Tab-separated table of C-alpha atoms in Angstrom:
chain	number	residue	atom	x	y	z
A	1	MET	CA	29.628	-4.993	27.764
A	2	PRO	CA	26.267	-6.460	26.696
A	3	ARG	CA	25.855	-10.194	26.697
A	4	PRO	CA	25.737	-11.823	23.278
A	5	ARG	CA	22.335	-12.834	21.982
A	6	SER	CA	21.188	-16.354	22.598
A	7	GLU	CA	20.054	-17.557	19.184
A	8	GLN	CA	17.471	-19.795	20.812
A	9	ALA	CA	16.009	-16.869	22.790
A	10	ARG	CA	16.085	-14.643	19.701
A	11	GLN	CA	14.195	-17.203	17.633
A	12	ALA	CA	11.696	-17.678	20.472
A	13	VAL	CA	10.956	-13.929	20.581
A	14	LEU	CA	10.587	-13.721	16.794
A	15	ALA	CA	8.281	-16.757	16.768
A	16	ALA	CA	6.267	-15.205	19.610
A	17	MET	CA	5.863	-12.012	17.566
A	18	ARG	CA	4.697	-13.903	14.474
A	19	ALA	CA	2.239	-15.952	16.563
A	20	ALA	CA	0.951	-12.849	18.362
A	21	LEU	CA	0.321	-11.110	15.027
A	22	VAL	CA	-1.868	-13.990	13.911
A	23	ASP	CA	-3.614	-14.535	17.247
A	24	GLU	CA	-3.990	-11.017	18.623
A	25	GLY	CA	-3.088	-8.471	15.946
A	26	TYR	CA	-0.197	-6.049	16.234
A	27	SER	CA	-1.997	-3.491	18.387
A	28	SER	CA	-2.479	-6.103	21.126
A	29	VAL	CA	1.148	-7.216	21.140
A	30	SER	CA	3.060	-6.214	24.255
A	31	ILE	CA	6.652	-6.673	25.293
A	32	GLU	CA	5.391	-8.409	28.440
A	33	GLY	CA	3.354	-10.850	26.361
A	34	LEU	CA	6.237	-11.530	24.001
A	35	ALA	CA	8.584	-12.114	26.923
A	36	ALA	CA	6.163	-14.559	28.532
A	37	ALA	CA	5.508	-16.425	25.278
A	38	ALA	CA	9.226	-16.628	24.462
A	39	GLY	CA	10.313	-17.553	27.988
A	40	VAL	CA	12.693	-14.603	28.297
A	41	SER	CA	12.747	-11.486	30.451
A	42	LYS	CA	11.560	-8.068	29.310
A	43	GLN	CA	15.089	-6.820	29.952
A	44	THR	CA	16.428	-9.385	27.474
A	45	ILE	CA	14.042	-8.104	24.832
A	46	TYR	CA	14.845	-4.445	25.492
A	47	ARG	CA	18.563	-5.197	25.423
A	48	TRP	CA	18.199	-6.550	21.876
A	49	TRP	CA	15.373	-4.463	20.399
A	50	PRO	CA	14.386	-0.848	21.127
A	51	SER	CA	10.673	-1.398	20.414
A	52	LYS	CA	8.046	-3.906	19.395
A	53	ALA	CA	8.225	-2.378	15.900
A	54	ALA	CA	11.882	-3.433	15.696
A	55	ILE	CA	10.939	-6.972	16.770
A	56	LEU	CA	8.200	-7.005	14.152
A	57	GLY	CA	10.652	-5.897	11.488
A	58	GLU	CA	13.123	-8.623	12.297
A	59	ALA	CA	10.355	-11.233	12.633
A	60	LEU	CA	8.962	-10.352	9.223
A	61	LEU	CA	12.385	-10.362	7.587
A	62	SER	CA	13.184	-13.788	8.944
A	63	GLY	CA	9.780	-15.413	8.414
A	64	ALA	CA	6.664	-15.465	6.313
A	65	LEU	CA	4.783	-12.228	5.808
A	66	PRO	CA	1.110	-11.929	6.684
A	67	GLY	CA	-0.860	-11.495	3.466
A	68	ALA	CA	1.887	-13.121	1.410
A	69	ASP	CA	-0.533	-15.914	0.550
A	70	VAL	CA	-2.754	-13.635	-1.545
A	71	ALA	CA	-3.385	-15.435	-4.809
A	72	LEU	CA	-1.690	-13.791	-7.772
A	73	PRO	CA	-3.836	-14.547	-10.832
A	74	HIS	CA	-2.322	-15.230	-14.230
A	75	THR	CA	-4.981	-15.770	-16.874
A	76	ALA	CA	-5.338	-14.584	-20.456
A	77	ASP	CA	-7.234	-11.476	-19.252
A	78	LEU	CA	-4.826	-8.861	-17.859
A	79	GLU	CA	-7.584	-6.495	-16.731
A	80	ALA	CA	-9.353	-9.262	-14.826
A	81	ASP	CA	-6.067	-10.319	-13.215
A	82	LEU	CA	-5.333	-6.762	-12.095
A	83	ARG	CA	-8.836	-6.367	-10.666
A	84	ALA	CA	-8.583	-9.691	-8.843
A	85	TRP	CA	-5.166	-8.819	-7.434
A	86	PHE	CA	-6.213	-5.359	-6.223
A	87	SER	CA	-9.387	-6.715	-4.654
A	88	ALA	CA	-7.600	-9.573	-2.866
A	89	MET	CA	-4.713	-7.409	-1.661
A	90	SER	CA	-7.024	-4.661	-0.478
A	91	ALA	CA	-9.134	-7.162	1.457
A	92	ALA	CA	-6.019	-8.725	3.008
A	93	LEU	CA	-4.640	-5.349	4.104
A	94	GLY	CA	-7.948	-3.667	4.892
A	95	ASP	CA	-8.818	-5.497	8.090
A	96	VAL	CA	-7.786	-4.310	11.544
A	97	ASP	CA	-4.638	-6.448	11.563
A	98	GLY	CA	-3.634	-5.274	8.085
A	99	VAL	CA	-4.009	-1.648	9.116
A	100	ALA	CA	-2.001	-2.265	12.274
A	101	LEU	CA	0.682	-4.097	10.298
A	102	ALA	CA	0.941	-1.287	7.711
A	103	ARG	CA	1.302	1.286	10.473
A	104	ALA	CA	3.828	-0.873	12.297
A	105	LEU	CA	5.893	-1.186	9.122
A	106	ILE	CA	5.961	2.602	8.885
A	107	ALA	CA	7.106	2.744	12.515
A	108	VAL	CA	9.859	0.241	11.737
A	109	THR	CA	10.953	2.270	8.722
A	110	ALA	CA	10.902	5.499	10.744
A	111	THR	CA	13.048	4.049	13.528
A	112	ASP	CA	15.419	1.930	11.441
A	113	ALA	CA	15.823	3.022	7.828
A	114	GLU	CA	18.005	0.058	6.874
A	115	LEU	CA	15.532	-2.465	8.289
A	116	GLY	CA	12.684	-0.549	6.648
A	117	LEU	CA	14.361	-0.774	3.246
A	118	ALA	CA	14.961	-4.492	3.695
A	119	LEU	CA	11.318	-5.033	4.682
A	120	ASN	CA	10.052	-2.989	1.768
A	121	ASP	CA	12.226	-5.043	-0.579
A	122	LYS	CA	10.852	-8.276	0.876
A	123	LEU	CA	7.258	-7.051	0.679
A	124	ALA	CA	7.587	-5.705	-2.839
A	125	ALA	CA	9.665	-8.540	-4.349
A	126	PRO	CA	6.771	-10.990	-4.885
A	127	ILE	CA	4.607	-8.210	-6.310
A	128	ARG	CA	7.382	-7.027	-8.621
A	129	GLY	CA	7.955	-10.606	-9.741
A	130	TRP	CA	4.267	-11.138	-10.468
A	131	VAL	CA	3.915	-7.811	-12.277
A	132	SER	CA	7.013	-8.479	-14.395
A	133	SER	CA	5.827	-11.952	-15.317
A	134	ARG	CA	2.250	-10.858	-15.920
A	135	LEU	CA	3.221	-7.864	-18.055
A	136	ALA	CA	5.731	-9.922	-20.062
A	137	SER	CA	2.869	-12.270	-20.943
A	138	ALA	CA	0.668	-9.307	-21.824
A	139	VAL	CA	3.399	-7.831	-24.057
A	140	THR	CA	3.759	-11.179	-25.839
A	141	ALA	CA	-0.025	-11.331	-26.270
A	142	GLY	CA	-0.025	-7.818	-27.733
A	143	GLN	CA	-2.074	-6.349	-24.863
A	144	VAL	CA	0.640	-4.064	-23.452
A	145	ARG	CA	3.318	-1.864	-25.034
A	146	SER	CA	6.820	-3.283	-24.829
A	147	ASP	CA	8.253	-0.105	-23.269
A	148	VAL	CA	6.135	-0.400	-20.093
A	149	ASP	CA	8.273	-0.430	-16.928
A	150	ALA	CA	6.961	-3.286	-14.764
A	151	GLU	CA	8.830	-2.042	-11.692
A	152	VAL	CA	7.134	1.356	-11.854
A	153	ILE	CA	3.740	-0.323	-12.120
A	154	ALA	CA	4.576	-2.686	-9.257
A	155	ASP	CA	5.535	0.284	-7.093
A	156	GLN	CA	2.165	1.855	-7.876
A	157	PHE	CA	0.384	-1.355	-6.840
A	158	VAL	CA	2.290	-1.417	-3.561
A	159	ALA	CA	1.679	2.281	-2.944
A	160	MET	CA	-2.067	2.092	-3.559
A	161	ALA	CA	-2.565	-1.018	-1.430
A	162	SER	CA	-0.420	0.437	1.363
A	163	TYR	CA	-2.174	3.802	1.311
A	164	ALA	CA	-5.591	2.151	1.502
A	165	ALA	CA	-4.382	0.000	4.421
A	166	LEU	CA	-3.034	3.040	6.263
A	167	GLN	CA	-6.440	4.656	5.931
A	168	GLY	CA	-8.150	1.470	7.073
A	169	LYS	CA	-10.012	1.203	3.782
A	170	VAL	CA	-10.748	-1.706	1.538
A	171	LEU	CA	-10.676	-0.655	-2.106
A	172	GLY	CA	-14.204	-1.129	-3.407
A	173	ALA	CA	-15.073	-2.657	-6.765
A	174	GLU	CA	-15.716	0.769	-8.325
A	175	GLN	CA	-12.369	2.092	-7.122
A	176	VAL	CA	-10.532	-1.019	-8.314
A	177	ASP	CA	-12.239	-0.782	-11.721
A	178	ALA	CA	-11.344	2.909	-12.036
A	179	VAL	CA	-7.687	2.265	-11.209
A	180	VAL	CA	-7.429	-0.635	-13.637
A	181	ARG	CA	-9.103	1.372	-16.426
A	182	VAL	CA	-6.654	4.266	-15.958
A	183	LEU	CA	-3.699	1.889	-15.820
A	184	MET	CA	-4.779	0.032	-18.934
A	185	ARG	CA	-5.206	3.308	-20.868
A	186	GLY	CA	-1.619	4.138	-19.976
A	187	ILE	CA	-0.028	0.801	-20.866
A	188	ALA	CA	-2.252	-0.718	-23.562
A	189	ALA	CA	-0.659	-1.604	-26.890
């Protein structure tokens, strides 16, 4: 019968993962390093989590997400706000750590579907909230049709930013402009 988790040890491992992401990037994280930073044995970690991806998933669910501090603009100009958001999100996800994090999230989802769904909900919730709020303002201002589904658009934002991160690309200004132009043609009043 496995020993019950020590909440203090669990929190120490999760904090070590979050710190390692910031300091080293996901690709440099090792179970040995996490164990040393958390003051627990490798066996303790492996007894509770099957992989570093699983630790990452739990750490992200229980703490702040890297890149969550990307500014979400809300001005009178919807097109400018969309361009600013895409550019900022692409830059945040396009560096080495962003690429590693995107790939790690896929690994988490592949190994634990329930955890993957929870992480995707947490990642997408702020974006969905911003898109809903931003599009509601645009509808009121007469810029966007009232039948536009904000959740569908938010999912497209998440998908494009995630795909670019997986490829290790930062969306350039021309690409961002092209996407925003196509989107605006589809949703404009």
